[in-house]
mmCIF file of C-alpha atoms in Angstrom:
data_model
loop_
_atom_site.group_PDB
_atom_site.id
_atom_site.type_symbol
_atom_site.label_atom_id
_atom_site.label_comp_id
_atom_site.label_asym_id
_atom_site.label_seq_id
_atom_site.Cartn_x
_atom_site.Cartn_y
_atom_site.Cartn_z
ATOM 1 C CA MET A 1 55.714 -72.925 25.773
ATOM 2 C CA LEU A 2 56.507 -71.247 22.438
ATOM 3 C CA ILE A 3 54.680 -68.021 21.721
ATOM 4 C CA ASN A 4 54.649 -65.992 18.546
ATOM 5 C CA ARG A 5 52.540 -62.936 17.764
ATOM 6 C CA LEU A 6 52.690 -60.476 14.915
ATOM 7 C CA CYS A 7 50.928 -57.460 13.510
ATOM 8 C CA SER A 8 51.185 -55.232 10.446
ATOM 9 C CA VAL A 9 50.061 -51.820 9.266
ATOM 10 C CA ILE A 10 50.386 -49.848 6.075
ATOM 11 C CA VAL A 11 49.819 -46.125 5.666
ATOM 12 C CA THR A 12 49.870 -44.196 2.424
ATOM 13 C CA LEU A 13 50.607 -40.479 2.515
ATOM 14 C CA ALA A 14 50.166 -37.925 -0.243
ATOM 15 C CA ALA A 15 52.389 -34.916 0.398
ATOM 16 C CA ILE A 16 51.112 -29.574 -6.424
ATOM 17 C CA PHE A 17 55.534 -9.192 -26.121
ATOM 18 C CA SER A 18 53.434 -7.004 -27.630
ATOM 19 C CA ALA A 19 54.423 -4.180 -30.085
ATOM 20 C CA THR A 20 52.222 -1.225 -31.163
ATOM 21 C CA LEU A 21 52.427 0.304 -34.627
ATOM 22 C CA PHE A 22 50.282 3.304 -35.497
ATOM 23 C CA THR A 23 50.022 5.617 -38.568
ATOM 24 C CA THR A 24 48.772 9.245 -38.709
ATOM 25 C CA LEU A 25 47.648 10.558 -42.068
ATOM 26 C CA PRO A 26 46.845 14.317 -41.949
ATOM 27 C CA ALA A 27 44.407 15.427 -44.638
ATOM 28 C CA ALA A 28 46.125 17.090 -47.636
ATOM 29 C CA SER A 29 45.227 20.809 -48.148
ATOM 30 C CA ALA A 30 45.689 23.213 -51.107
ATOM 31 C CA ALA A 31 44.427 26.772 -51.639
ATOM 32 C CA THR A 32 44.085 28.456 -55.072
ATOM 33 C CA LYS A 33 43.095 32.117 -55.650
ATOM 34 C CA THR A 34 42.473 33.700 -59.096
ATOM 35 C CA THR A 35 42.048 37.462 -59.755
ATOM 36 C CA LYS A 36 40.410 38.695 -63.014
ATOM 37 C CA HIS A 37 41.078 42.189 -64.504
ATOM 38 C CA SER A 38 39.434 44.303 -67.334
ATOM 39 C CA HIS A 39 40.881 47.046 -69.585
ATOM 40 C CA CYS A 40 39.683 49.793 -71.978
ATOM 41 C CA THR A 41 40.883 50.472 -75.626
ATOM 42 C CA ALA A 42 40.890 53.975 -77.412
ATOM 43 C CA VAL A 43 40.186 54.237 -81.153
ATOM 44 C CA ALA A 44 41.427 57.193 -83.509
ATOM 45 C CA LYS A 45 39.557 58.259 -86.693
ATOM 46 C CA THR A 46 41.176 59.865 -89.945
ATOM 47 C CA HIS A 47 39.668 61.886 -93.040
ATOM 48 C CA SER A 48 40.912 64.118 -96.289
ATOM 49 C CA SER A 49 44.228 63.915 -97.720
ATOM 50 C CA THR A 50 45.754 65.925 -95.090
ATOM 51 C CA GLN A 51 45.579 64.011 -92.214
ATOM 52 C CA ALA A 52 44.939 65.883 -89.251
ATOM 53 C CA CYS A 53 44.774 64.498 -85.987
ATOM 54 C CA LYS A 54 42.004 65.586 -83.793
ATOM 55 C CA ALA A 55 42.967 65.670 -80.342
ATOM 56 C CA SER A 56 40.624 64.049 -78.061
ATOM 57 C CA ALA A 57 40.392 64.402 -74.401
ATOM 58 C CA PRO A 58 43.050 62.403 -72.787
ATOM 59 C CA LYS A 59 41.852 59.156 -71.623
ATOM 60 C CA PRO A 60 43.108 57.742 -68.402
ATOM 61 C CA LYS A 61 45.877 55.318 -68.865
ATOM 62 C CA PRO A 62 44.745 51.907 -68.183
ATOM 63 C CA LYS A 63 46.029 50.596 -65.011
ATOM 64 C CA PRO A 64 48.617 47.951 -65.442
ATOM 65 C CA LYS A 65 47.257 44.560 -65.001
ATOM 66 C CA PRO A 66 48.439 43.076 -61.794
ATOM 67 C CA LYS A 67 50.336 39.966 -62.283
ATOM 68 C CA PRO A 68 48.359 37.079 -61.020
ATOM 69 C CA LYS A 69 49.819 35.384 -58.040
ATOM 70 C CA PRO A 70 51.091 31.963 -58.797
ATOM 71 C CA LYS A 71 48.880 29.276 -57.591
ATOM 72 C CA PRO A 72 50.395 27.630 -54.564
ATOM 73 C CA LYS A 73 51.253 24.078 -55.153
ATOM 74 C CA PRO A 74 49.194 21.783 -53.046
ATOM 75 C CA LYS A 75 51.136 20.240 -50.262
ATOM 76 C CA ALA A 76 51.774 16.622 -50.718
ATOM 77 C CA ALA A 77 50.040 14.432 -48.234
ATOM 78 C CA THR A 78 52.389 13.214 -45.578
ATOM 79 C CA THR A 79 52.315 9.940 -43.751
ATOM 80 C CA HIS A 80 53.790 9.660 -40.289
ATOM 81 C CA THR A 81 54.615 6.248 -38.999
ATOM 82 C CA THR A 82 55.858 5.579 -35.525
ATOM 83 C CA THR A 83 57.636 2.334 -34.996
ATOM 84 C CA PRO A 84 58.268 1.310 -31.410
ATOM 85 C CA ALA A 85 61.853 0.782 -30.431
ATOM 86 C CA PRO A 86 62.776 -2.844 -30.777
ATOM 87 C CA ALA A 87 62.739 -4.812 -27.552
ATOM 88 C CA ALA A 88 66.057 -5.774 -26.132
ATOM 89 C CA ALA A 89 67.271 -9.058 -27.448
ATOM 90 C CA VAL A 90 66.327 -11.898 -25.152
ATOM 91 C CA THR A 91 68.573 -14.855 -24.933
ATOM 92 C CA PRO A 92 66.335 -17.886 -24.726
ATOM 93 C CA THR A 93 66.840 -19.982 -21.655
ATOM 94 C CA PRO A 94 67.836 -23.420 -22.754
ATOM 95 C CA THR A 95 65.302 -26.043 -21.787
ATOM 96 C CA PRO A 96 66.989 -28.553 -19.552
ATOM 97 C CA ALA A 97 66.942 -32.065 -20.804
ATOM 98 C CA PRO A 98 64.557 -34.257 -18.821
ATOM 99 C CA THR A 99 66.209 -36.252 -16.108
ATOM 100 C CA PRO A 100 66.477 -39.775 -17.377
ATOM 101 C CA ALA A 101 64.574 -42.314 -15.374
ATOM 102 C CA PRO A 102 66.869 -44.215 -13.048
ATOM 103 C CA ALA A 103 67.768 -47.672 -14.124
ATOM 104 C CA PRO A 104 65.659 -50.302 -12.396
ATOM 105 C CA ALA A 105 67.253 -51.552 -9.192
ATOM 106 C CA PRO A 106 68.575 -55.082 -9.451
ATOM 107 C CA VAL A 107 66.473 -57.872 -8.062
ATOM 108 C CA ALA A 108 67.358 -58.785 -4.501
ATOM 109 C CA SER A 109 69.582 -61.759 -3.917
ATOM 110 C CA THR A 110 67.945 -65.092 -3.224
ATOM 111 C CA ALA A 111 71.101 -66.618 -1.786
ATOM 112 C CA PRO A 112 70.856 -68.269 1.640
ATOM 113 C CA CYS A 113 71.139 -65.930 4.629
ATOM 114 C CA ALA A 114 73.488 -66.581 7.520
ATOM 115 C CA ASN A 115 72.529 -66.516 11.211
ATOM 116 C CA GLY A 116 68.837 -67.086 10.591
ATOM 117 C CA ASP A 117 68.582 -69.396 13.613
ATOM 118 C CA LEU A 118 70.275 -67.134 16.161
ATOM 119 C CA MET A 119 68.395 -66.455 19.391
ATOM 120 C CA PRO A 120 68.599 -62.688 20.010
ATOM 121 C CA ASP A 121 70.448 -61.475 23.082
ATOM 122 C CA ALA A 122 72.284 -58.318 24.100
ATOM 123 C CA SER A 123 75.512 -59.465 22.439
ATOM 124 C CA ASN A 124 74.232 -60.195 18.918
ATOM 125 C CA ILE A 125 71.448 -57.713 18.152
ATOM 126 C CA ALA A 126 73.212 -56.183 15.124
ATOM 127 C CA VAL A 127 73.865 -59.648 13.647
ATOM 128 C CA VAL A 128 70.256 -60.737 14.200
ATOM 129 C CA GLU A 129 68.937 -57.539 12.617
ATOM 130 C CA ALA A 130 71.156 -58.089 9.552
ATOM 131 C CA ALA A 131 70.007 -61.714 9.272
ATOM 132 C CA THR A 132 66.342 -60.707 9.509
ATOM 133 C CA LEU A 133 66.702 -58.041 6.812
ATOM 134 C CA CYS A 134 68.539 -60.522 4.598
ATOM 135 C CA LEU A 135 65.610 -62.941 4.900
ATOM 136 C CA VAL A 136 63.069 -60.211 4.086
ATOM 137 C CA ASN A 137 65.052 -59.195 0.993
ATOM 138 C CA GLN A 138 65.381 -62.831 -0.001
ATOM 139 C CA VAL A 139 61.580 -63.047 -0.127
ATOM 140 C CA ARG A 140 61.474 -59.875 -2.267
ATOM 141 C CA GLY A 141 64.092 -61.346 -4.615
ATOM 142 C CA GLN A 142 62.047 -64.505 -5.016
ATOM 143 C CA ASN A 143 59.231 -62.259 -6.226
ATOM 144 C CA GLY A 144 61.347 -60.199 -8.649
ATOM 145 C CA LEU A 145 61.693 -57.144 -6.408
ATOM 146 C CA PRO A 146 64.793 -55.151 -5.460
ATOM 147 C CA ALA A 147 66.228 -55.241 -1.975
ATOM 148 C CA LEU A 148 65.157 -52.727 0.653
ATOM 149 C CA ALA A 149 67.937 -50.335 1.675
ATOM 150 C CA GLU A 150 68.685 -49.547 5.296
ATOM 151 C CA ASN A 151 67.535 -46.036 6.223
ATOM 152 C CA ALA A 152 68.678 -44.211 9.369
ATOM 153 C CA ASP A 153 65.339 -42.410 9.898
ATOM 154 C CA LEU A 154 63.317 -45.589 9.634
ATOM 155 C CA GLN A 155 65.832 -47.385 11.850
ATOM 156 C CA SER A 156 65.339 -44.679 14.461
ATOM 157 C CA SER A 157 61.543 -44.984 14.405
ATOM 158 C CA ALA A 158 61.706 -48.790 14.587
ATOM 159 C CA ASP A 159 64.163 -48.721 17.496
ATOM 160 C CA ALA A 160 62.028 -46.214 19.397
ATOM 161 C CA HIS A 161 58.906 -48.336 19.055
ATOM 162 C CA ASN A 162 60.679 -51.586 19.893
ATOM 163 C CA ASN A 163 62.153 -50.121 23.079
ATOM 164 C CA ASP A 164 58.800 -48.608 24.056
ATOM 165 C CA MET A 165 56.965 -51.929 23.686
ATOM 166 C CA VAL A 166 59.497 -53.666 25.937
ATOM 167 C CA ASN A 167 59.693 -50.882 28.524
ATOM 168 C CA ALA A 168 55.939 -50.134 28.649
ATOM 169 C CA ASP A 169 55.027 -53.830 28.399
ATOM 170 C CA TYR A 170 52.627 -53.855 25.464
ATOM 171 C CA PHE A 171 52.444 -55.129 21.889
ATOM 172 C CA ALA A 172 50.679 -52.878 19.367
ATOM 173 C CA HIS A 173 51.342 -50.448 16.552
ATOM 174 C CA ASN A 174 49.996 -47.496 18.544
ATOM 175 C CA GLY A 175 51.766 -46.591 21.758
ATOM 176 C CA PRO A 176 50.133 -45.707 25.092
ATOM 177 C CA ALA A 177 51.129 -42.058 24.518
ATOM 178 C CA GLY A 178 49.086 -41.975 21.317
ATOM 179 C CA ASP A 179 51.994 -42.317 18.900
ATOM 180 C CA THR A 180 51.401 -44.151 15.621
ATOM 181 C CA PRO A 181 53.683 -45.535 12.910
ATOM 182 C CA GLU A 182 53.007 -42.373 10.912
ATOM 183 C CA SER A 183 53.772 -39.984 13.772
ATOM 184 C CA ARG A 184 56.934 -41.838 14.750
ATOM 185 C CA ILE A 185 58.275 -41.920 11.191
ATOM 186 C CA GLU A 186 57.321 -38.285 10.615
ATOM 187 C CA ALA A 187 59.171 -37.258 13.779
ATOM 188 C CA THR A 188 62.429 -38.622 12.354
ATOM 189 C CA GLY A 189 62.256 -36.294 9.317
ATOM 190 C CA TYR A 190 61.765 -39.112 6.811
ATOM 191 C CA LEU A 191 58.655 -37.433 5.374
ATOM 192 C CA SER A 192 60.548 -34.178 4.823
ATOM 193 C CA ASN A 193 59.759 -33.252 1.203
ATOM 194 C CA PRO A 194 56.311 -31.594 0.913
ATOM 195 C CA ASN A 195 56.337 -32.119 -2.859
ATOM 196 C CA ASP A 196 56.516 -35.879 -2.552
ATOM 197 C CA GLY A 197 53.929 -38.435 -1.616
ATOM 198 C CA TYR A 198 55.138 -41.220 0.612
ATOM 199 C CA VAL A 199 53.990 -44.715 1.406
ATOM 200 C CA ILE A 200 54.970 -46.172 4.766
ATOM 201 C CA GLY A 201 54.246 -49.357 6.632
ATOM 202 C CA GLU A 202 55.210 -51.384 9.674
ATOM 203 C CA ASN A 203 55.448 -55.054 10.631
ATOM 204 C CA ILE A 204 55.882 -56.117 14.251
ATOM 205 C CA ALA A 205 56.234 -59.526 15.878
ATOM 206 C CA TRP A 206 57.330 -61.113 19.135
ATOM 207 C CA GLY A 207 58.306 -64.633 20.119
ATOM 208 C CA THR A 208 60.045 -66.704 22.735
ATOM 209 C CA LEU A 209 62.717 -69.380 22.527
ATOM 210 C CA ASN A 210 63.170 -70.733 18.973
ATOM 211 C CA LEU A 211 60.126 -68.804 17.745
ATOM 212 C CA ALA A 212 62.110 -65.598 18.374
ATOM 213 C CA THR A 213 64.787 -66.308 15.753
ATOM 214 C CA PRO A 214 64.992 -64.354 12.455
ATOM 215 C CA SER A 215 63.892 -67.398 10.458
ATOM 216 C CA ALA A 216 60.840 -68.018 12.636
ATOM 217 C CA ILE A 217 59.771 -64.350 12.619
ATOM 218 C CA VAL A 218 60.111 -63.889 8.837
ATOM 219 C CA SER A 219 58.336 -67.197 8.197
ATOM 220 C CA ALA A 220 55.437 -66.001 10.357
ATOM 221 C CA TRP A 221 55.304 -62.708 8.425
ATOM 222 C CA VAL A 222 55.306 -64.505 5.071
ATOM 223 C CA ALA A 223 52.470 -66.766 6.229
ATOM 224 C CA SER A 224 50.321 -63.697 7.003
ATOM 225 C CA PRO A 225 48.802 -61.973 3.917
ATOM 226 C CA ASP A 226 48.920 -58.503 5.502
ATOM 227 C CA HIS A 227 52.549 -58.804 6.586
ATOM 228 C CA LEU A 228 53.564 -60.330 3.271
ATOM 229 C CA ALA A 229 51.863 -57.448 1.460
ATOM 230 C CA ASN A 230 54.170 -55.043 3.275
ATOM 231 C CA ILE A 231 57.243 -57.094 2.447
ATOM 232 C CA LEU A 232 56.291 -57.270 -1.241
ATOM 233 C CA ASN A 233 55.092 -53.693 -1.707
ATOM 234 C CA PRO A 234 57.031 -52.457 -4.780
ATOM 235 C CA SER A 235 56.756 -48.815 -3.625
ATOM 236 C CA TYR A 236 58.918 -49.514 -0.601
ATOM 237 C CA THR A 237 62.610 -48.804 -1.122
ATOM 238 C CA ASP A 238 63.779 -48.111 2.452
ATOM 239 C CA THR A 239 63.550 -49.933 5.740
ATOM 240 C CA GLY A 240 64.596 -49.970 9.369
ATOM 241 C CA MET A 241 64.836 -53.302 11.191
ATOM 242 C CA SER A 242 64.900 -53.347 14.985
ATOM 243 C CA VAL A 243 65.270 -56.377 17.241
ATOM 244 C CA SER A 244 65.187 -56.323 21.043
ATOM 245 C CA ALA A 245 66.995 -58.567 23.469
ATOM 246 C CA SER A 246 63.779 -59.361 25.338
ATOM 247 C CA ALA A 247 60.023 -59.499 24.844
ATOM 248 C CA PRO A 248 57.381 -57.558 26.810
ATOM 249 C CA ALA A 249 57.343 -59.155 30.260
ATOM 250 C CA SER A 250 53.621 -59.812 30.487
ATOM 251 C CA LEU A 251 53.748 -61.679 27.197
ATOM 252 C CA ALA A 252 56.997 -63.652 27.597
ATOM 253 C CA GLU A 253 56.016 -64.974 31.050
ATOM 254 C CA GLY A 254 59.624 -65.309 32.111
ATOM 255 C CA GLN A 255 60.887 -66.978 28.936
ATOM 256 C CA PRO A 256 63.709 -65.511 26.860
ATOM 257 C CA GLY A 257 62.323 -63.864 23.813
ATOM 258 C CA SER A 258 62.404 -60.863 21.528
ATOM 259 C CA VAL A 259 60.224 -58.298 19.814
ATOM 260 C CA TYR A 260 60.799 -57.209 16.188
ATOM 261 C CA THR A 261 59.763 -54.001 14.446
ATOM 262 C CA GLU A 262 60.338 -53.339 10.743
ATOM 263 C CA ASP A 263 59.379 -49.934 9.326
ATOM 264 C CA PHE A 264 59.022 -49.484 5.567
ATOM 265 C CA GLY A 265 59.036 -46.351 3.418
ATOM 266 C CA GLY A 266 59.220 -45.080 -0.133
ATOM 267 C CA ILE A 267 57.891 -42.563 -2.632
ATOM 268 C CA ASP A 268 54.304 -43.211 -3.668
ATOM 269 C CA ASN A 269 54.343 -43.636 -7.480
ATOM 270 C CA SER A 270 50.862 -45.065 -7.716
ATOM 271 C CA GLY A 271 49.294 -41.720 -8.733
ATOM 272 C CA ASN A 272 46.634 -42.000 -6.013
#
């Protein structure tokens, strides 16, 4: 009996001189004083041929006129201007040139992938994982998308979930301990930048016999709209692909099989 089951999930995460010049104009002031004086004049009279001079009582000498004081010149109005000291010269900080947008990543290869029909076992897990990722990237290339790059954090989260499904004998995105794709990926440190928004997702599948090969698993994912949506999400740039050497016991019913987990991640550029 050939058995194949699969499941997918996608989670989107969103990780935000002044100067003063014043003038004082004191009012102009000028003072002028004028003193007026008066004086008396004596007159002498004459008669006959002999002129005799009749003395008259001496008249008091007129007091000398005091010289008038010169008028003080009015003070010229003064203007006082205070100019603040010039601010220290500031060297403008050069505005850094904007970082150029990275060149678009090349479209993934659509060349045939080797080892697509290998049955996973303990001796070839790394080869099967590489073949499965090659097939996923082949599908992305056929749709004009760049290849997903292997990421150690996502590989760690995928491995942890794959091993847990086999050891705890279940098949689901959420583990019995309450872990989720988001919590597992976050625990690896992949979602480390609080200024970035991330988009993450996960595809899982299991199969026995020839339905457990990379070709059979990726074909099943492509035939499922939800799984294909994860594979073709243009926001994804990173991935971790994990393949086990056996399937959960209660599902495999004694047949050789395998369980697959692929975790996806990238920066969310959708603006949502």
